[in-house]
Amino acid sequence: MKRSTDLIHHPYRAPTDFDAPQGGVFKASTVIFPDMAAVRSRDWMRKTGYTYGLHGTPTTFTLEERLASLEGGVHTLLVPSGLSAIAHANLALLQHGDEVLIPDNAYAPNKALAEHELTRWGIRYQLYDPLNVDDLRQRIGPQTRLVWLEAPGSVTMEFPDLVAQVQACRDKGVWSVLDNTWGAGLAFNAFDLQPGAAEPLGVDLTVHALTKYPSGGGDVLMGSLTTRSDALAQALKLTHMRLGTGVGANDAEMVLRSLASFPLRYHAQDQAARALAAWCAQQAPVAQVLHPALPGAPGHAHWRQVCGGSDGEGRAAGIFSVVIDARYNAAQVDLFCERLRCFKLGYSWGGPMSLVMPYNLKGARRLPSPQLKPGIVVRLCIGLEDVPDLQADLAQAMALAFS
Ligand SMILES: *Cc1c(COP(=O)(O)O)cnc(C)c1O
C-alpha cells in the first residue's frame, strides 16, 4: 500500500523560476514557517511575509497592489463582495453613538445595512440630498463620523458635486468614503479629484464592487477597500482580520486575469451605452434618459467637471436608466423588460451580457427628487454585444409593450 505520509511529505520541489503572464494561484489556509524566528517576525500587515491564508497569499497581495494603483490609492484590502466592502468600512470606522450620512440615491443595500444592522449597534444614520451640498453640510453634526458618497447614484445615476462634497467633509473633519464601483478607477481618480491642484483633494477611502467590471464575467463576487492613509488601512486590516472575511484564491486569480482587459472593456461598454442612451432619448415611450454623460441629465455638469478628461469626451461606465413615460403602467414596463432578447433580466453589471431591470422608486426615496420625471425607471446595463443588435432589441420590445 502506498504510504500516505509520502504523498504529503513528498521530497520533490518544482524549480522556482517559473514565470508566465499570469502569476499563478496560491492557495492556503496553513502557511509553513521555516523556523520559530519566522513565526515571531513575519508581518502580514506590511505584506513582508505570509502567516495564514486569511491574511494574504501571493495571489491576493498581487491583486491588492494592482487595484491600489488602479484607483490611485496606496493600500487595498480584498473582501468577499462589494456589499461586504461597504460593511467593512462602517465596522472599522464607526462606533456606538456615531452617525453616518448616506445619499438618498445610494446603492439600496448600503441604506438597508445602516437601517437594520448599524442602528442595532447604536450607530445612527441620516439620508442626505445628493444634489444639494448645503443639505449635506447642514446634516454633518457633532456625532457624524462618516459620509458615504456615490458618483453617480445607483439606478437614477445623478452625478453629485463630488468636489464640493469632499470639501464639505474635509471642512467638518469627517471621513469621506466613496462607493467607486461606477468610476472603477478609470473614470476619475477619487484620491485626486482636481489633478494639478497644489494640494490633492480626494476621498479618504473607496469601496469597489469588483464583481462588476474588474471581474467582467458575471461569475465572481468580490469587493475591495482602497485608501492612501496608513492609519485607515491599519484599522481596516485589523477589523478584517477579526471578522475573518478573506477571499478565495481562485476568485482572486480570475479577477487578476480579467484586469488586463478591463480598461478596454470599460471603454467599449461606455461607447455602446452612450450610443444607446442617445437613441433612447429619441424614443416616444422614454420620458427621460438618466446617463450622466448625456447633456441635460441630472448632474451632467458635475460629471463633466470630474470625468471630463483632457480629450473632451470624458469617461463613463456602460450603464444607464430610462424613465418610461408615466402613461404606461407597471405591467407594460414588465412586458417590455421580459420581451427583450439580448438584455436578460438580472442584477449586477459589467459583464459580457446586457441586463435589464425595472425599478419602481415610489417609496424607495425619502427626500424629494424633482430632477426625476414621473414614471417607472428601467436600468440598462450594457454588455459586449454589437450595438445595432442591442438597439434593434430595444426597438422591438418597445414596439411590442408600448403600442
Ligand atoms: C453591485 C454594487 C455593490 C455591491 O457589490 P456586490 O459584490 O454585489 O456585493 C455595491 N455598490 C454598487 C454601486 C454596486 O453597483
Coordinates of C-alpha atoms and ligand atoms in Angstrom, one line a residue:
M1 CA 0.0 0.0 0.0
K2 CA 1.2 3.5 -0.8
R3 CA 2.1 5.3 2.4
S4 CA 0.0 8.4 2.9
T5 CA 3.0 10.2 4.5
D6 CA 4.9 10.0 1.3
L7 CA 2.0 11.6 -0.6
I8 CA 2.0 14.5 1.9
H9 CA 5.7 15.0 2.6
H10 CA 7.0 14.4 -0.9
P11 CA 10.6 15.4 -1.4
Y12 CA 10.1 16.8 -4.9
R13 CA 10.3 20.6 -5.2
A14 CA 9.4 22.1 -8.5
P15 CA 12.0 24.6 -9.8
T16 CA 11.1 28.1 -8.6
D17 CA 12.0 30.1 -11.7
F18 CA 8.6 29.6 -13.3
D19 CA 7.4 32.8 -15.0
A20 CA 4.3 33.4 -17.1
P21 CA 1.8 36.2 -17.9
Q22 CA -0.4 35.0 -15.0
G23 CA 1.2 34.7 -11.6
G24 CA -0.5 31.5 -10.6
V25 CA -2.9 30.6 -7.9
F26 CA -1.5 30.3 -4.4
K27 CA -3.9 28.5 -2.1
A28 CA -3.5 28.1 1.6
S29 CA -5.1 28.1 5.0
T30 CA -1.9 27.0 6.6
V31 CA 1.3 28.7 5.7
I32 CA 4.6 26.8 6.6
F33 CA 7.2 28.7 8.5
P34 CA 10.9 27.6 8.3
D35 CA 11.6 28.3 12.0
M36 CA 10.3 30.0 15.1
A37 CA 12.1 33.2 14.3
A38 CA 9.9 33.4 11.2
V39 CA 6.8 32.7 13.2
R40 CA 7.7 35.5 15.5
S41 CA 8.8 38.1 13.0
R42 CA 6.6 37.8 10.0
D43 CA 4.3 40.8 9.4
W44 CA 1.3 40.2 7.2
M45 CA 0.1 43.7 7.9
R46 CA 3.0 45.1 6.0
K47 CA 2.9 42.4 3.4
T48 CA 6.5 41.4 4.1
G49 CA 5.6 37.8 4.8
Y50 CA 2.9 35.1 5.0
T51 CA 1.4 33.8 8.2
Y52 CA -2.1 32.4 7.4
G53 CA -4.3 32.2 4.3
L54 CA -6.8 34.6 5.7
H55 CA -4.1 37.3 6.0
G56 CA -3.0 37.0 2.4
T57 CA -1.2 34.9 -0.2
P58 CA 0.9 36.0 -3.2
T59 CA -2.3 35.9 -5.3
T60 CA -4.3 38.2 -3.1
F61 CA -1.3 40.5 -2.4
T62 CA -0.7 40.9 -6.1
L63 CA -4.4 41.7 -6.8
E64 CA -4.4 44.2 -4.0
E65 CA -1.4 46.1 -5.3
R66 CA -2.8 46.3 -8.8
L67 CA -6.1 47.6 -7.5
A68 CA -4.4 50.2 -5.3
S69 CA -2.5 51.5 -8.4
L70 CA -5.7 51.4 -10.5
E71 CA -7.7 53.6 -8.0
G72 CA -4.8 56.0 -7.2
G73 CA -4.5 54.7 -3.7
V74 CA -1.7 53.1 -1.6
H75 CA -3.4 50.3 0.3
T76 CA -6.1 47.9 -0.9
L77 CA -7.9 45.2 1.0
L78 CA -9.9 42.4 -0.6
V79 CA -13.3 41.3 0.8
P80 CA -15.9 38.7 -0.4
S81 CA -18.3 41.2 -2.1
G82 CA -18.9 44.9 -2.8
L83 CA -21.5 45.0 -0.1
S84 CA -19.0 43.4 2.3
A85 CA -16.6 46.2 1.5
I86 CA -19.3 48.7 2.5
A87 CA -19.9 46.8 5.8
H88 CA -16.1 46.7 6.5
A89 CA -15.8 50.5 6.1
N90 CA -18.7 51.0 8.6
L91 CA -17.5 48.5 11.1
A92 CA -13.9 49.7 11.0
L93 CA -14.6 53.4 11.3
L94 CA -17.8 53.7 13.4
Q95 CA -18.7 53.0 17.0
H96 CA -21.7 53.3 19.3
G97 CA -23.0 56.9 19.3
D98 CA -21.7 57.8 15.9
E99 CA -23.7 58.9 13.0
V100 CA -23.2 58.0 9.3
L101 CA -24.7 60.0 6.4
I102 CA -25.8 58.3 3.2
P103 CA -27.0 59.8 -0.1
D104 CA -30.7 59.2 -0.7
N105 CA -29.9 57.6 -4.1
A106 CA -27.2 55.3 -2.7
Y107 CA -26.9 51.6 -3.6
A108 CA -30.0 50.3 -1.7
P109 CA -28.3 47.6 0.4
N110 CA -26.0 50.3 1.8
K111 CA -29.1 52.0 3.2
A112 CA -30.5 48.7 4.4
L113 CA -27.3 47.9 6.2
A114 CA -27.5 51.2 8.1
E115 CA -31.2 50.9 8.9
H116 CA -31.3 47.3 10.0
E117 CA -27.8 46.5 11.3
L118 CA -25.9 49.7 12.3
T119 CA -28.8 51.0 14.3
R120 CA -28.8 47.8 16.4
W121 CA -25.3 48.7 17.4
G122 CA -26.2 52.3 18.4
I123 CA -25.0 53.9 15.2
R124 CA -27.5 56.3 13.7
Y125 CA -27.8 57.3 10.1
Q126 CA -29.4 60.1 8.1
L127 CA -30.0 60.3 4.3
Y128 CA -29.0 63.4 2.5
D129 CA -29.8 65.0 -0.8
P130 CA -27.0 64.1 -3.2
L131 CA -27.7 67.1 -5.4
N132 CA -27.6 69.7 -2.7
V133 CA -24.2 70.2 -1.0
D134 CA -25.8 72.7 1.5
D135 CA -28.1 69.9 2.7
L136 CA -25.1 67.6 3.2
R137 CA -23.2 70.4 5.0
Q138 CA -26.1 71.1 7.3
R139 CA -26.6 67.5 8.3
I140 CA -23.0 66.9 9.3
G141 CA -23.3 67.2 13.1
P142 CA -21.1 66.6 16.2
Q143 CA -21.8 62.8 16.1
T144 CA -21.2 62.5 12.3
R145 CA -18.1 60.4 11.6
L146 CA -18.5 59.1 8.1
V147 CA -20.2 60.4 4.9
W148 CA -20.9 57.9 2.1
L149 CA -20.6 59.2 -1.4
E150 CA -21.7 57.7 -4.6
A151 CA -20.9 59.1 -8.1
P152 CA -23.3 58.7 -9.8
G153 CA -26.1 57.3 -7.6
S154 CA -27.4 53.8 -8.2
V155 CA -30.2 53.4 -10.6
T156 CA -31.1 57.1 -11.1
M157 CA -27.4 58.0 -12.0
E158 CA -27.4 61.6 -10.7
F159 CA -23.8 62.8 -10.6
P160 CA -23.2 64.9 -7.4
D161 CA -20.9 67.8 -7.0
L162 CA -18.2 65.4 -5.7
V163 CA -15.5 68.1 -5.3
A164 CA -17.8 70.2 -3.1
Q165 CA -19.0 67.2 -1.1
V166 CA -15.5 66.1 -0.3
Q167 CA -14.5 69.6 0.6
A168 CA -17.5 69.8 3.0
C169 CA -16.4 66.5 4.7
R170 CA -12.8 67.8 4.9
D171 CA -14.0 71.2 6.4
K172 CA -16.0 69.3 9.0
G173 CA -13.4 66.7 9.8
V174 CA -15.4 63.6 8.9
W175 CA -14.4 60.6 6.8
S176 CA -15.5 60.7 3.2
V177 CA -16.0 57.2 1.7
L178 CA -16.9 56.8 -1.9
D179 CA -18.6 53.7 -3.5
N180 CA -16.3 53.8 -6.6
T181 CA -17.9 50.9 -8.4
W182 CA -19.1 53.1 -11.3
G183 CA -15.9 55.1 -11.8
A184 CA -13.9 51.9 -11.0
G185 CA -10.6 53.8 -11.0
L186 CA -10.9 54.7 -14.7
A187 CA -13.4 57.5 -15.0
F188 CA -11.6 59.7 -12.4
N189 CA -9.1 59.5 -9.6
A190 CA -11.1 59.5 -6.4
F191 CA -8.0 60.5 -4.4
D192 CA -7.1 63.4 -6.6
L193 CA -10.3 64.9 -8.0
Q194 CA -8.6 68.0 -9.3
P195 CA -5.4 66.8 -10.9
G196 CA -2.8 69.5 -11.0
A197 CA -4.1 71.3 -7.8
A198 CA -1.3 72.2 -5.4
E199 CA -2.9 70.1 -2.6
P200 CA -4.7 66.9 -3.8
L201 CA -8.4 66.9 -2.8
G202 CA -9.8 63.4 -2.6
V203 CA -11.8 61.0 -0.6
D204 CA -10.4 59.2 2.4
L205 CA -11.5 55.7 1.3
T206 CA -13.1 54.0 -1.6
V207 CA -15.0 50.8 -1.9
H208 CA -15.3 48.9 -5.2
A209 CA -17.6 46.0 -6.2
L210 CA -15.0 44.0 -8.2
T211 CA -18.0 41.8 -9.0
K212 CA -18.8 44.3 -11.8
Y213 CA -16.1 45.5 -14.2
P214 CA -12.8 44.0 -12.8
S215 CA -14.4 40.6 -12.8
G216 CA -16.1 41.3 -16.1
G217 CA -17.6 37.8 -16.4
G218 CA -20.6 37.9 -14.2
D219 CA -19.1 35.0 -12.3
V220 CA -17.1 36.3 -9.4
L221 CA -18.2 38.1 -6.2
M222 CA -15.6 40.3 -4.7
G223 CA -15.0 43.7 -3.2
S224 CA -12.2 46.0 -2.2
L225 CA -11.4 48.9 0.0
T226 CA -8.6 51.4 -1.0
T227 CA -7.0 54.3 0.8
R228 CA -3.9 56.4 0.8
S229 CA -4.0 56.6 4.6
D230 CA -1.7 54.3 6.6
A231 CA -3.9 54.7 9.7
L232 CA -7.1 53.9 7.9
A233 CA -5.5 50.9 6.2
Q234 CA -4.4 49.6 9.6
A235 CA -7.8 50.0 11.1
L236 CA -9.4 48.2 8.2
K237 CA -6.9 45.3 8.2
L238 CA -7.4 44.7 11.9
T239 CA -11.2 44.7 11.6
H240 CA -11.0 42.5 8.5
M241 CA -8.7 40.1 10.4
R242 CA -11.1 39.9 13.3
L243 CA -14.1 39.3 11.1
G244 CA -12.3 36.6 9.1
T245 CA -13.6 37.7 5.7
G246 CA -10.9 36.6 3.3
V247 CA -11.4 35.8 -0.4
G248 CA -10.8 32.6 -2.3
A249 CA -7.5 32.3 -4.3
N250 CA -9.3 31.0 -7.4
D251 CA -11.6 34.0 -7.4
A252 CA -8.7 36.4 -6.9
E253 CA -6.9 34.8 -9.8
M254 CA -10.0 35.2 -12.0
V255 CA -10.1 38.9 -11.3
L256 CA -6.4 39.2 -11.9
R257 CA -6.9 37.6 -15.3
S258 CA -9.7 39.9 -16.2
L259 CA -8.0 43.0 -15.0
A260 CA -5.7 43.2 -18.1
S261 CA -8.7 43.7 -20.4
F262 CA -10.7 45.9 -18.0
P263 CA -9.8 49.3 -19.5
L264 CA -10.7 48.1 -23.0
R265 CA -14.0 46.6 -21.9
Y266 CA -14.9 49.7 -19.8
H267 CA -14.2 51.9 -22.9
A268 CA -16.2 49.7 -25.2
Q269 CA -19.1 49.5 -22.9
D270 CA -19.0 53.3 -22.3
Q271 CA -19.2 53.9 -26.1
A272 CA -22.0 51.5 -26.6
A273 CA -24.0 52.8 -23.6
R274 CA -23.7 56.4 -24.8
A275 CA -24.9 55.5 -28.3
L276 CA -27.9 53.6 -26.9
A277 CA -28.7 56.3 -24.4
A278 CA -28.7 58.9 -27.2
W279 CA -31.0 56.6 -29.2
C280 CA -33.3 56.1 -26.2
A281 CA -33.7 59.8 -25.8
Q282 CA -35.4 60.0 -29.2
Q283 CA -38.0 57.3 -28.5
A284 CA -41.6 58.3 -27.7
P285 CA -42.1 56.0 -24.6
V286 CA -39.0 57.3 -22.9
A287 CA -39.7 60.4 -20.8
Q288 CA -36.1 60.8 -19.5
V289 CA -32.7 59.2 -20.0
L290 CA -30.5 59.1 -16.9
H291 CA -26.9 58.9 -18.0
P292 CA -24.5 61.5 -16.5
A293 CA -22.6 62.0 -19.8
L294 CA -25.8 62.9 -21.6
P295 CA -26.3 66.7 -21.8
G296 CA -29.3 67.6 -19.7
A297 CA -29.1 64.6 -17.5
P298 CA -29.1 65.3 -13.7
G299 CA -25.6 66.2 -12.6
H300 CA -24.1 66.3 -16.1
A301 CA -22.1 69.4 -15.4
H302 CA -20.6 67.7 -12.3
W303 CA -19.8 64.6 -14.3
R304 CA -18.0 66.8 -16.9
Q305 CA -16.0 68.5 -14.1
V306 CA -14.7 65.3 -12.6
C307 CA -14.8 62.8 -15.5
G308 CA -14.4 65.2 -18.5
G309 CA -10.8 64.3 -19.2
S310 CA -8.5 66.2 -21.5
D311 CA -9.9 64.7 -24.7
G312 CA -13.3 66.4 -24.0
E313 CA -15.1 63.1 -24.4
G314 CA -14.8 62.0 -20.8
R315 CA -15.3 58.6 -19.2
A316 CA -18.4 56.8 -18.0
A317 CA -19.4 53.3 -17.2
G318 CA -21.7 51.4 -19.6
I319 CA -24.8 51.6 -17.5
F320 CA -27.8 54.0 -17.7
S321 CA -31.5 54.2 -16.9
V322 CA -34.6 55.4 -18.7
V323 CA -37.8 56.7 -17.2
I324 CA -40.7 55.2 -19.0
D325 CA -43.4 57.8 -19.6
A326 CA -46.0 57.7 -16.7
R327 CA -48.8 57.0 -19.2
Y328 CA -47.6 53.4 -19.3
N329 CA -48.4 51.1 -16.4
A330 CA -46.2 48.6 -14.5
A331 CA -47.5 45.6 -16.4
Q332 CA -46.4 47.3 -19.7
V333 CA -43.0 48.0 -18.3
D334 CA -42.6 44.4 -17.1
L335 CA -43.6 43.2 -20.6
F336 CA -41.0 45.5 -22.2
C337 CA -38.3 44.0 -19.9
E338 CA -39.4 40.4 -20.5
R339 CA -39.7 40.7 -24.3
L340 CA -36.1 41.9 -24.7
R341 CA -33.9 39.1 -26.1
C342 CA -30.3 40.3 -25.8
F343 CA -31.0 42.0 -22.5
K344 CA -31.6 39.5 -19.8
L345 CA -33.5 40.1 -16.5
G346 CA -30.9 40.2 -13.8
Y347 CA -28.9 42.2 -11.2
S348 CA -25.3 43.4 -11.4
W349 CA -23.4 44.8 -14.4
G350 CA -20.0 45.0 -16.0
G351 CA -20.2 41.5 -17.6
P352 CA -20.4 40.5 -21.3
M353 CA -24.2 40.1 -21.3
S354 CA -26.6 43.1 -21.3
L355 CA -29.0 43.2 -18.4
V356 CA -32.3 45.0 -17.7
M357 CA -34.3 45.6 -14.5
P358 CA -37.3 47.8 -13.8
Y359 CA -37.3 49.9 -10.5
N360 CA -40.4 51.5 -9.0
L361 CA -38.9 54.3 -7.0
K362 CA -42.1 55.2 -5.2
G363 CA -41.2 54.7 -1.6
A364 CA -37.6 54.0 -2.3
R365 CA -36.6 57.6 -1.9
R366 CA -37.3 59.6 1.3
L367 CA -36.3 63.0 0.0
P368 CA -38.0 64.8 -2.9
S369 CA -36.3 64.1 -6.3
P370 CA -37.6 66.9 -8.5
Q371 CA -34.8 66.1 -11.0
L372 CA -36.6 62.9 -12.0
K373 CA -39.6 62.8 -14.3
P374 CA -42.5 60.6 -13.1
G375 CA -42.6 57.1 -14.4
I376 CA -41.1 53.7 -13.8
V377 CA -37.3 53.6 -14.1
V378 CA -35.7 50.8 -16.2
R379 CA -32.0 50.3 -15.8
L380 CA -30.0 49.0 -18.7
C381 CA -26.5 47.5 -18.2
I382 CA -24.7 47.3 -21.5
G383 CA -22.6 44.2 -22.2
L384 CA -20.3 43.5 -25.1
E385 CA -22.9 42.6 -27.8
D386 CA -23.0 44.6 -31.1
V387 CA -24.7 47.9 -30.6
P388 CA -27.0 47.6 -33.6
D389 CA -28.3 44.3 -32.2
L390 CA -29.0 45.9 -28.8
Q391 CA -30.7 48.9 -30.4
A392 CA -32.9 46.6 -32.5
D393 CA -33.7 44.6 -29.4
L394 CA -34.9 47.7 -27.5
A395 CA -36.9 48.9 -30.5
Q396 CA -38.8 45.6 -31.0
A397 CA -39.6 45.3 -27.2
M398 CA -40.7 48.9 -27.1
A399 CA -43.0 48.5 -30.1
L400 CA -44.5 45.4 -28.5
A401 CA -45.0 46.7 -25.0
F402 CA -45.8 50.4 -25.6
S403 CA -48.0 50.3 -28.7
Ligands
LIG1 C1 -23.1 45.8 -7.1 C2 -22.8 47.0 -6.3 C3 -22.3 46.9 -5.0 C4 -22.3 45.5 -4.3 O1 -21.5 44.6 -4.9 P1 -21.7 43.0 -4.6 O2 -20.3 42.4 -5.0 O3 -22.8 42.6 -5.5 O4 -22.0 42.9 -3.1 C5 -22.0 48.0 -4.3 N1 -22.1 49.2 -4.8 C6 -22.6 49.4 -6.1 C7 -22.7 50.8 -6.6 C8 -22.9 48.3 -6.8 O5 -23.4 48.5 -8.1

